[in-house]
Every structure is written in structure tokens, then in C-alpha cells.
Amino acid sequence: MQLVIVESPAKAKTIEKYLGSDFRVLASYGHIRDLPAKDGSVRPDENFAMDWEPYADKSKQLKAIADLSKTADRLILATDPDREGEAISWHVQEVLRGRKALPKDVQRVTFNAITKQAVTEAMKRPRALDTDLIDAYRARRALDYLVGFTLSPVLWRKLPGAKSAGRVQSVALRLIVGREREIEAFKAQEYWSVTANMEHDGTPFTARLVQWEGKKLDRLSIGNGDDANRAQADVEAGRFSVQSVETRPATRNPPPPFTTSTLQQEAARKLGFSADHTMRIAQGLYEDGAITYMRTDGVQMDGSAISAARKAVADRYDASYVPDSPRQYQTKAKNAQEAHEAIRPTDFGRDRVGSGDHARLYDLVWKRALASQMASARMERTTVEMADGTGRHILRATGQVVLFPGYLALYEEGTDDPAVGRSGQQADAGADDESRRLPRLREGDAPAKKSVAAEQHFTQPPPRFSEASLVKRMEELGIGRPSTYASIIKTLKDRDYVRVEKNRFHAEESGRLVTAFLERFFEKYVGFDYTAELEEELDDVSGGRAEWQAVLDAFWRDFKPRTAEVMEQQPSAITAELDQFLAPYLFPERADGGDPRLCPNCGAGKLALRGGRFGAFIACSNYPECKYTRRFAQSGAEGEDTGPEQLGQDPETGLPVERKAGRFGPYIQLGEGKDAKRASIPKDVDLDLEWALKLLSLPRTIGAHPETGEPITASIGRYGPYLAHSGKYARLTSTAEVFETGMNAAVAKLADAAAGGGRPQRGAARAPLRELGKHPRTEVELRVMEGRYGAYVTDGETNATLPKSLTPEQLTLEEAAQLIDARAAAAPPKKGRKAPAKKAAPKAGAKKTAPKAASAAGAETEAALAKPKKAAAPRAKKKI
């Protein structure tokens, strides 16, 4: 028997169909072990020795692999053909060696597509594990660990509120924060354009003023309305005739097939997918055998694939759409992933695969790959210049005619921010004129002038990064690698360092503060050039051109002393340094020329950055006399707080009642110090002293329940106003109800909630958000429901949470079915769930015990274990 190890159950299921009965295919479910999240997992003083620890949730799966490996004649490690895949194979081998379950014959096979031909051919060409790729993996993992476990504690101690820092994560964050600073520093410039609407032989067209009063105009030449009106009048008064007509042929070549990076960019532009969602969908398409491996820097395609693409083009179009010779693409990347093909369909004859997002992404991959082997598009670009009688004013009209569409008949690449130039300035007002058709004009023609317009414009700041443009910029700078971009972006979101609005990244205050800290105290390590150079060194390791421990040693030799030096500084000194470093951002120049640090409350104190328990804030130097504060924000317009607002005194205690601003919003406080009472201010309350005293008095006891004698109380909690009685709760609809609800109403509401009329009870019937229809394989009705933690899809037995990238409105029936199938395969059998399984157990014998021994492994693993487990079951029970 030959045991094959892959990463996922879907991949295992597909491959097992291609191999003979002598093969068993098990899934590792991704990585099986990692560096423990504690100090000492990487030991630089011991030549960067590492401790590896199996994931707790992989114990059953590892046992299943080890048990079957003991009876196998050959172990075939068939994980993905990249650095991470090589690492998973290495981890599996090392774990089996430690358990003395490693067969004598261990081989590594890789394939770029999960098709029968690719898999069977790969099995004929096994190799040993690639130690260079494994060393590159260890170097990257150690670097990320050392940065995280050395730098993050510095952040926690010196920058309250900071969560973490990462080798590439922090550099990506710096890009987003840097763009935010550019936007804030940008000063818009006014400019005007003058255009004439003209017509010739019944065809209208537009011409722009490019020369006025004998001077050539650039975009900003006309900077005010007066000049624009004079220019408009000159054009209206002039009689313009064609001075020159220039026609130039142009050619557009198709883009190469997708790499990981370009797939993420194009899916973001055209489909609105996040990088993380794109990779999940692409993983599914790969495991289903529809596309080639999706983590690649290569743009080349296999010769047979090129021939198949050319044939598909010829079948779909006529021969003119097939170039005379096959197109060959080359990439400049030198890391190991370059050896892989570009992302392409495994069968160019299939123009549709799956449904929903899977179908949309496959369509994108198919069109891009097919277009890469199509003929170039041929255009004709025409520029017409018209002068008035004086020759001092010139209008220009441009247009473009597509003579032969070539690849454009199938596919056109998207662009980031088409209306914005590389510098971030707004593109010329007439920049899109080239796409317009022009009438046939000759020298001396005098087109009719219908109208003239002068339009005001303002230069625009550079746009905030979208996922597509951020990935593109990271790739241009050489920071990170395409296979890591999705996880980097996800980490920034999860840490709340950035937020996404209208598909654009906005830097949060915490992200800005962390970036400022790293730029001030660890400038080298968040430098773009340094990070790119380090990536090159890691690529040299994967290519066998450098030794991994030497790369780590060179990094650690400088990094460790620097972190120790910063750790020795007092937090107050760190804050003072950041106060100076961030002064242009925190205290921008005032329009009236006054001191930007002058306290607006007392008019005497100076504003400065301060560190608090929950992060940084701005405060007056005259504290405690002046209690002015504001959040870490630029001008103080947002987050400003002039100090506590006195609402009055409590008539019972005589203590002051104050309204204050806190980390989680406004609140009221009675008294001072640790004995002070505090209460949040609900949004539906118009606060005054009376309301403040009511809120401070909570919880309110309504009385004893007539049946149980236990008290019923009303209060306001994290999720709003509620009633409580003996561990049972009922929601209230407003803050006023907390103080107005009487005994009868409270008893009724509690009874209603217990019966399911209040907060939905578990298992109670609720209206679905959507009825999707019957599962295509089980024919069970699928519904989308609203749960406590968000929307989920259910078939009545299995519930699967919707990914953040999918909304209930976007979810298709097939995607819902896949979510249910994946959840059902991953979940362990539930006790007492299926009575028929117990009845069948005596008939099935040892074969039916397999799911119990490897429940977490999923349905595919259970099936694979069924046959060999017949002999191994008694020994396994003894060990347990």
C-alpha cells in the first residue's frame, strides 16, 4: 500500500480518483505544526535552533496519518509545489520520523494542476525534498517570529494601545499611513479648461484649447475664471480651420496570463473581491482541477497549454485572431515560485466552471489566459489641430479608431484610478478624448462651432489605496511576496490599524501611531529598500545562493541591540520624541499664524502628546487646572474635549455629577477616585442632571416576581436595556422603559421572552433572511438565517457561517451548498445525532469504527482509513 499526503480533503478526494486501488490519500489539513507562541521557540544563540509544536486540533489527524504510515510500503508527499507546500511535507516527514512511523521509501512529487494526466505523470517523476525551499521557509518563519516576539513587547510597554508589529505587515501599514499624510498635506490648485463643441459632415466632436495668445497651454496654465472667460471669448470670436491632420497607427499587445499578484489586482478591480477571498476561491478551483496552481510569480505557460489556447482561439474566432507564432512571456522574478506556470485553465475547452464567485473568477482566469495568445489590437490614432485666422489660438481634437480588435474582442485589463495620474494629480480634463471617433477632416476644412465652454477644475490628491493598488505597489517595491499579500492585508484589518470604506484603506489612529513609532525608532526596519533587500536575500536562500542561518545572523546582530536600546527608554521620553516627530501632523500651522499648540480652552497652556492606559491623546500642559483633551487627531476638530462638564450635585451625597469623555464614548460620573460611580450615556437620552441621577441609580428593582419571589430588575447592559429575573432576561426597547416598566408588564415580557417572543431562543422558529432552494446533491432546503454572530446558511442540521466577503444577498445556491459540505466534512460526529449509525455498527464490523478514530479528519479521511483499519484497530485500542 502507498500512502499519499496532500493538504486538503478536496484535493485528496480528487487525486484518489486518479490513482489505483493500491493508493490511499490523506489530508493534513494544511500545516500540522508551528513555532509555539512563547519566548525561546527560536534560539539565536544556538544557531537559530527552533522548537516545533503540533497544532492541538491536528492530533487526531496526525494519529490517523501515523497509523496508516506504519503499514505503508511507500510515503508520497504530494503537497503544493511551493515553499509552503515543501514545508508541510517536511513537517509531516519529521513528525512521522519522531513517532517511528516513517516508511523507508519516502518520495516527494509535485504537479501544477490537479488533472489525471498531471497527477499520473508526477507520480512517475518523484524526487527528494528540496532543502533549499525548506531552509527558506525556516528563515522566513524565524524572521517573522523574532520580529514579532522582540518588537511587539517593546510596543506594548512603550506605546499603550498598540497590538503588534510585523516584518512586512508594518511596512505595508506605512504605505497606507504615508498615503494618508500625502492626502492631508495636499493643497488643491484651481485650473480651467476651454473646450469647443464642433461638428463636421453631421458628426459632432469636441476640441480643446491648447494654445492661447501664442502660448502653449499645459493643464494648469489657465488658473482663474477671468482668464478662462477671456480665452472662451477669443475662441467664440475666432473662425477655426484645420491646420494639420496627423494619423498614426498604434498596436496594443495582450497582457500575460495571471500571476498571484495580478489575479488579486484584477479580481479586486473587476469583481470587487478582497485578496483573501480571491485566494480562497482560486484554491477551490485548483483543488477541483479547473485551474493550475494559484501561487506563482511566473507568466509563462506550458507548450501544450499554449497550443490548446491557440486552438481555442481559432475555434472561437477566425484565423486572423491567432498570431503567426506563439507568444512567450518572461518574468524578472528570481525566487523559486518563478518555476511555476502562470495561472491558467487546465482545459481551454471549458469556458464555464461552477457558479457564483467560482464561476466569475474562473471566467476571469480563462479570458485572460486565452487573450494572452491572441493577436494584437490594431488602432488608428488621429490628431487634428485647428487655428483661428490670427494663428494665435489653436484647438486640438484627438480620436481613436479600432481597425482590428484582436484580443480586445475577448478581454481588456482593468486599471486603478483611471482618472488619476501616477503623481496623484487629476488627469487632464480631455485625457479620454482619444477613445472618441472623429469625422474625416482635411487641411483647410472649417468645422462648424456649436458652442464653447470654460470649465473649472481642481487638482485632486492622490487616491487612497484599494486592495488592488496596494498589492500592486507592494509588488513594485518588492516587499513581501504575492502569496503573502492576502494574509498581510487581513492582519492589518484584524488589528484595527486600518478600516475599509468604499473599498479604500483609511489609516486608523492606532495605525498612524504605530507607524510613527516605528519610523522614529526603527526606521531601518520599516524602510522599503531594506525590506526589499531582505526579500531578495530570502529568495537567494530558496535558490541555493545563500545560507539561511547567515541571513538570520546578519539581521539579528543589528536588530536585537536596537530593540534593547529602545526598551531602556522611559515611556515619557518615547512620548516626547513622538510629540516632536508628529508635530506637523498633530499641530498643523494655523491660518491666522497663531501658535498651533496653544490650548483653545484656557488660552495659556501648551498642547502636547500624552500617553495613557488606552493609547495616546493630546492634553493641555496646565492639567489639572485645565482638563482640555482631545483624541489623537489632526486639528482637534474631532475628538475635542474641553474637560468634564458639571451637571450639578447629587442631593443625597452632595458629590458632583460630571459628564466626561472616555475611550468608549461619553459617560457620567458621581464622585472621584476608585469609589466613583459611573454610567454610560445611552443615545436615546437628552442628558441633564435628572437623567444622570437616574442612570447612576441602576439597576432598578421593580419588585418580587409573584410566582418565584425572586427580584425583577431593570438595567442597561452592553446590548441595551433589559429585564433580569433569576438568570432569565428580556429585552426592552428604550431607556425610558427601564424606569417606567411596572410589575405586570415585566412579568409579561419575561414570560414572552421565555416562550421565544423576546430574544430568539435556540431552536425557535425564525424567519429566514433568504430561501435559497434545494441542495444540489442532498436535495435538502437551504436557508440563510441571522445569528448572534452574523448570517449563516443551514440545511436544518448543519450550520455554516458566511465568510465576511459574502453577504446574504450575494450568496448563490452552489456556494451555500459548498459551505454546508465543507462544514459537515470538517465537523466531528455529534453524539446521539444519528441513531441509524448505531444500528449499523455490528454489521459493518471494524470498518465502521474508522470515523470514531479519526472524526476530525473528515469524510475523505474516514473513507481512506476504512480498509487498513481492519487490522490496525485492536492495536489502536490497546494504546488508548
Tab-separated table of N, CA and C in Angstrom, residues 612-667:
chain	number	residue	atom	x	y	z
A	612	GLY	N	-1.525	57.366	27.573
A	612	GLY	CA	-2.472	56.916	28.582
A	612	GLY	C	-2.627	55.422	28.566
A	613	ARG	N	-3.440	54.933	29.460
A	613	ARG	CA	-3.640	53.486	29.584
A	613	ARG	C	-4.185	52.872	28.300
A	614	PHE	N	-5.012	53.640	27.586
A	614	PHE	CA	-5.649	53.110	26.391
A	614	PHE	C	-5.091	53.709	25.104
A	615	GLY	N	-3.949	54.349	25.170
A	615	GLY	CA	-3.355	54.907	23.964
A	615	GLY	C	-2.983	56.361	24.145
A	616	ALA	N	-2.572	56.983	23.046
A	616	ALA	CA	-2.105	58.358	23.094
A	616	ALA	C	-3.267	59.337	22.928
A	617	PHE	N	-3.086	60.547	23.466
A	617	PHE	CA	-4.074	61.606	23.325
A	617	PHE	C	-3.345	62.938	23.475
A	618	ILE	N	-4.046	64.024	23.171
A	618	ILE	CA	-3.483	65.366	23.281
A	618	ILE	C	-4.062	66.020	24.544
A	619	ALA	N	-3.202	66.668	25.330
A	619	ALA	CA	-3.667	67.292	26.572
A	619	ALA	C	-2.963	68.625	26.779
A	620	CYS	N	-3.565	69.440	27.639
A	620	CYS	CA	-3.023	70.762	27.962
A	620	CYS	C	-1.962	70.628	29.057
A	621	SER	N	-0.928	71.462	28.968
A	621	SER	CA	0.156	71.425	29.964
A	621	SER	C	-0.298	71.964	31.318
A	622	ASN	N	-1.447	72.629	31.387
A	622	ASN	CA	-1.946	73.194	32.645
A	622	ASN	C	-2.828	72.231	33.428
A	623	TYR	N	-2.802	70.959	33.056
A	623	TYR	CA	-3.572	69.967	33.819
A	623	TYR	C	-3.013	69.912	35.246
A	624	PRO	N	-3.809	69.798	36.324
A	624	PRO	CA	-5.255	69.523	36.330
A	624	PRO	C	-6.129	70.783	36.314
A	625	GLU	N	-5.528	71.976	36.340
A	625	GLU	CA	-6.379	73.176	36.318
A	625	GLU	C	-7.195	73.224	35.027
A	626	CYS	N	-6.536	72.908	33.909
A	626	CYS	CA	-7.227	72.843	32.618
A	626	CYS	C	-7.307	71.385	32.196
A	627	LYS	N	-8.499	70.898	31.986
A	627	LYS	CA	-8.679	69.482	31.677
A	627	LYS	C	-9.001	69.243	30.204
A	628	TYR	N	-8.512	70.170	29.375
A	628	TYR	CA	-8.741	70.005	27.932
A	628	TYR	C	-7.985	68.777	27.422
A	629	THR	N	-8.677	67.933	26.660
A	629	THR	CA	-8.040	66.801	25.969
A	629	THR	C	-8.701	66.625	24.613
A	630	ARG	N	-8.030	65.940	23.757
A	630	ARG	CA	-8.637	65.502	22.504
A	630	ARG	C	-7.962	64.211	22.071
A	631	ARG	N	-8.653	63.492	21.232
A	631	ARG	CA	-8.099	62.241	20.729
A	631	ARG	C	-6.893	62.525	19.844
A	632	PHE	N	-6.195	61.454	19.531
A	632	PHE	CA	-5.038	61.536	18.651
A	632	PHE	C	-5.553	61.855	17.244
A	633	ALA	N	-5.894	63.132	16.991
A	633	ALA	CA	-6.452	63.543	15.709
A	633	ALA	C	-5.794	64.836	15.291
A	634	GLN	N	-5.877	65.156	14.005
A	634	GLN	CA	-5.021	66.205	13.463
A	634	GLN	C	-5.256	67.585	14.035
A	635	SER	N	-6.444	68.133	13.833
A	635	SER	CA	-6.619	69.542	14.163
A	635	SER	C	-7.421	69.766	15.432
A	636	GLY	N	-7.937	68.723	16.010
A	636	GLY	CA	-8.741	68.871	17.200
A	636	GLY	C	-10.207	69.088	16.894
A	637	ALA	N	-10.564	69.185	15.605
A	637	ALA	CA	-11.973	69.364	15.256
A	637	ALA	C	-12.782	68.156	15.653
A	638	GLU	N	-12.133	66.975	15.589
A	638	GLU	CA	-12.805	65.752	16.025
A	638	GLU	C	-12.174	65.298	17.322
A	639	GLY	N	-12.972	64.765	18.189
A	639	GLY	CA	-12.451	64.187	19.413
A	639	GLY	C	-12.108	65.206	20.469
A	640	GLU	N	-12.468	66.468	20.251
A	640	GLU	CA	-12.118	67.507	21.212
A	640	GLU	C	-12.938	67.379	22.496
A	641	ASP	N	-12.287	67.601	23.616
A	641	ASP	CA	-12.967	67.520	24.910
A	641	ASP	C	-12.385	68.601	25.809
A	642	THR	N	-13.192	69.554	26.160
A	642	THR	CA	-12.701	70.675	26.971
A	642	THR	C	-12.635	70.346	28.443
A	643	GLY	N	-12.876	69.076	28.796
A	643	GLY	CA	-12.822	68.672	30.188
A	643	GLY	C	-14.197	68.271	30.679
A	644	PRO	N	-14.305	67.826	31.927
A	644	PRO	CA	-15.592	67.386	32.476
A	644	PRO	C	-16.612	68.515	32.478
A	645	GLU	N	-17.854	68.159	32.164
A	645	GLU	CA	-18.953	69.124	32.215
A	645	GLU	C	-19.746	68.903	33.507
A	646	GLN	N	-19.816	69.939	34.323
A	646	GLN	CA	-20.523	69.843	35.598
A	646	GLN	C	-22.030	69.887	35.352
A	647	LEU	N	-22.721	68.784	35.737
A	647	LEU	CA	-24.175	68.724	35.580
A	647	LEU	C	-24.903	69.186	36.839
A	648	GLY	N	-24.218	69.161	37.974
A	648	GLY	CA	-24.839	69.552	39.242
A	648	GLY	C	-24.342	68.674	40.372
A	649	GLN	N	-25.086	68.642	41.466
A	649	GLN	CA	-24.709	67.853	42.635
A	649	GLN	C	-25.796	66.842	42.967
A	650	ASP	N	-25.351	65.692	43.475
A	650	ASP	CA	-26.296	64.683	43.940
A	650	ASP	C	-26.915	65.193	45.247
A	651	PRO	N	-28.244	65.337	45.312
A	651	PRO	CA	-28.868	65.901	46.526
A	651	PRO	C	-28.670	65.024	47.752
A	652	GLU	N	-28.406	63.737	47.587
A	652	GLU	CA	-28.246	62.850	48.739
A	652	GLU	C	-26.833	62.902	49.308
A	653	THR	N	-25.834	62.905	48.438
A	653	THR	CA	-24.437	62.839	48.903
A	653	THR	C	-23.722	64.176	48.805
A	654	GLY	N	-24.245	65.080	47.982
A	654	GLY	CA	-23.564	66.355	47.786
A	654	GLY	C	-22.386	66.260	46.838
A	655	LEU	N	-22.137	65.083	46.257
A	655	LEU	CA	-20.998	64.895	45.357
A	655	LEU	C	-21.309	65.448	43.973
A	656	PRO	N	-20.278	65.908	43.257
A	656	PRO	CA	-20.520	66.469	41.913
A	656	PRO	C	-20.871	65.360	40.916
A	657	VAL	N	-21.779	65.694	40.003
A	657	VAL	CA	-22.134	64.805	38.891
A	657	VAL	C	-21.563	65.431	37.620
A	658	GLU	N	-20.670	64.681	36.925
A	658	GLU	CA	-19.967	65.230	35.771
A	658	GLU	C	-20.196	64.369	34.535
A	659	ARG	N	-20.208	65.025	33.400
A	659	ARG	CA	-20.217	64.339	32.112
A	659	ARG	C	-18.795	64.330	31.576
A	660	LYS	N	-18.284	63.144	31.221
A	660	LYS	CA	-16.908	63.024	30.762
A	660	LYS	C	-16.850	62.263	29.438
A	661	ALA	N	-15.697	62.335	28.785
A	661	ALA	CA	-15.455	61.581	27.550
A	661	ALA	C	-14.435	60.501	27.851
A	662	GLY	N	-14.743	59.280	27.464
A	662	GLY	CA	-13.835	58.166	27.703
A	662	GLY	C	-13.495	57.438	26.427
A	663	ARG	N	-12.752	56.372	26.586
A	663	ARG	CA	-12.300	55.601	25.434
A	663	ARG	C	-13.467	55.037	24.634
A	664	PHE	N	-14.542	54.657	25.335
A	664	PHE	CA	-15.676	54.033	24.672
A	664	PHE	C	-16.854	54.997	24.522
A	665	GLY	N	-16.597	56.288	24.615
A	665	GLY	CA	-17.655	57.262	24.427
A	665	GLY	C	-17.931	58.050	25.695
A	666	PRO	N	-18.946	58.927	25.658
A	666	PRO	CA	-19.259	59.768	26.818
A	666	PRO	C	-19.870	58.967	27.962
A	667	TYR	N	-19.630	59.414	29.194
A	667	TYR	CA	-20.208	58.755	30.364
A	667	TYR	C	-20.398	59.792	31.467
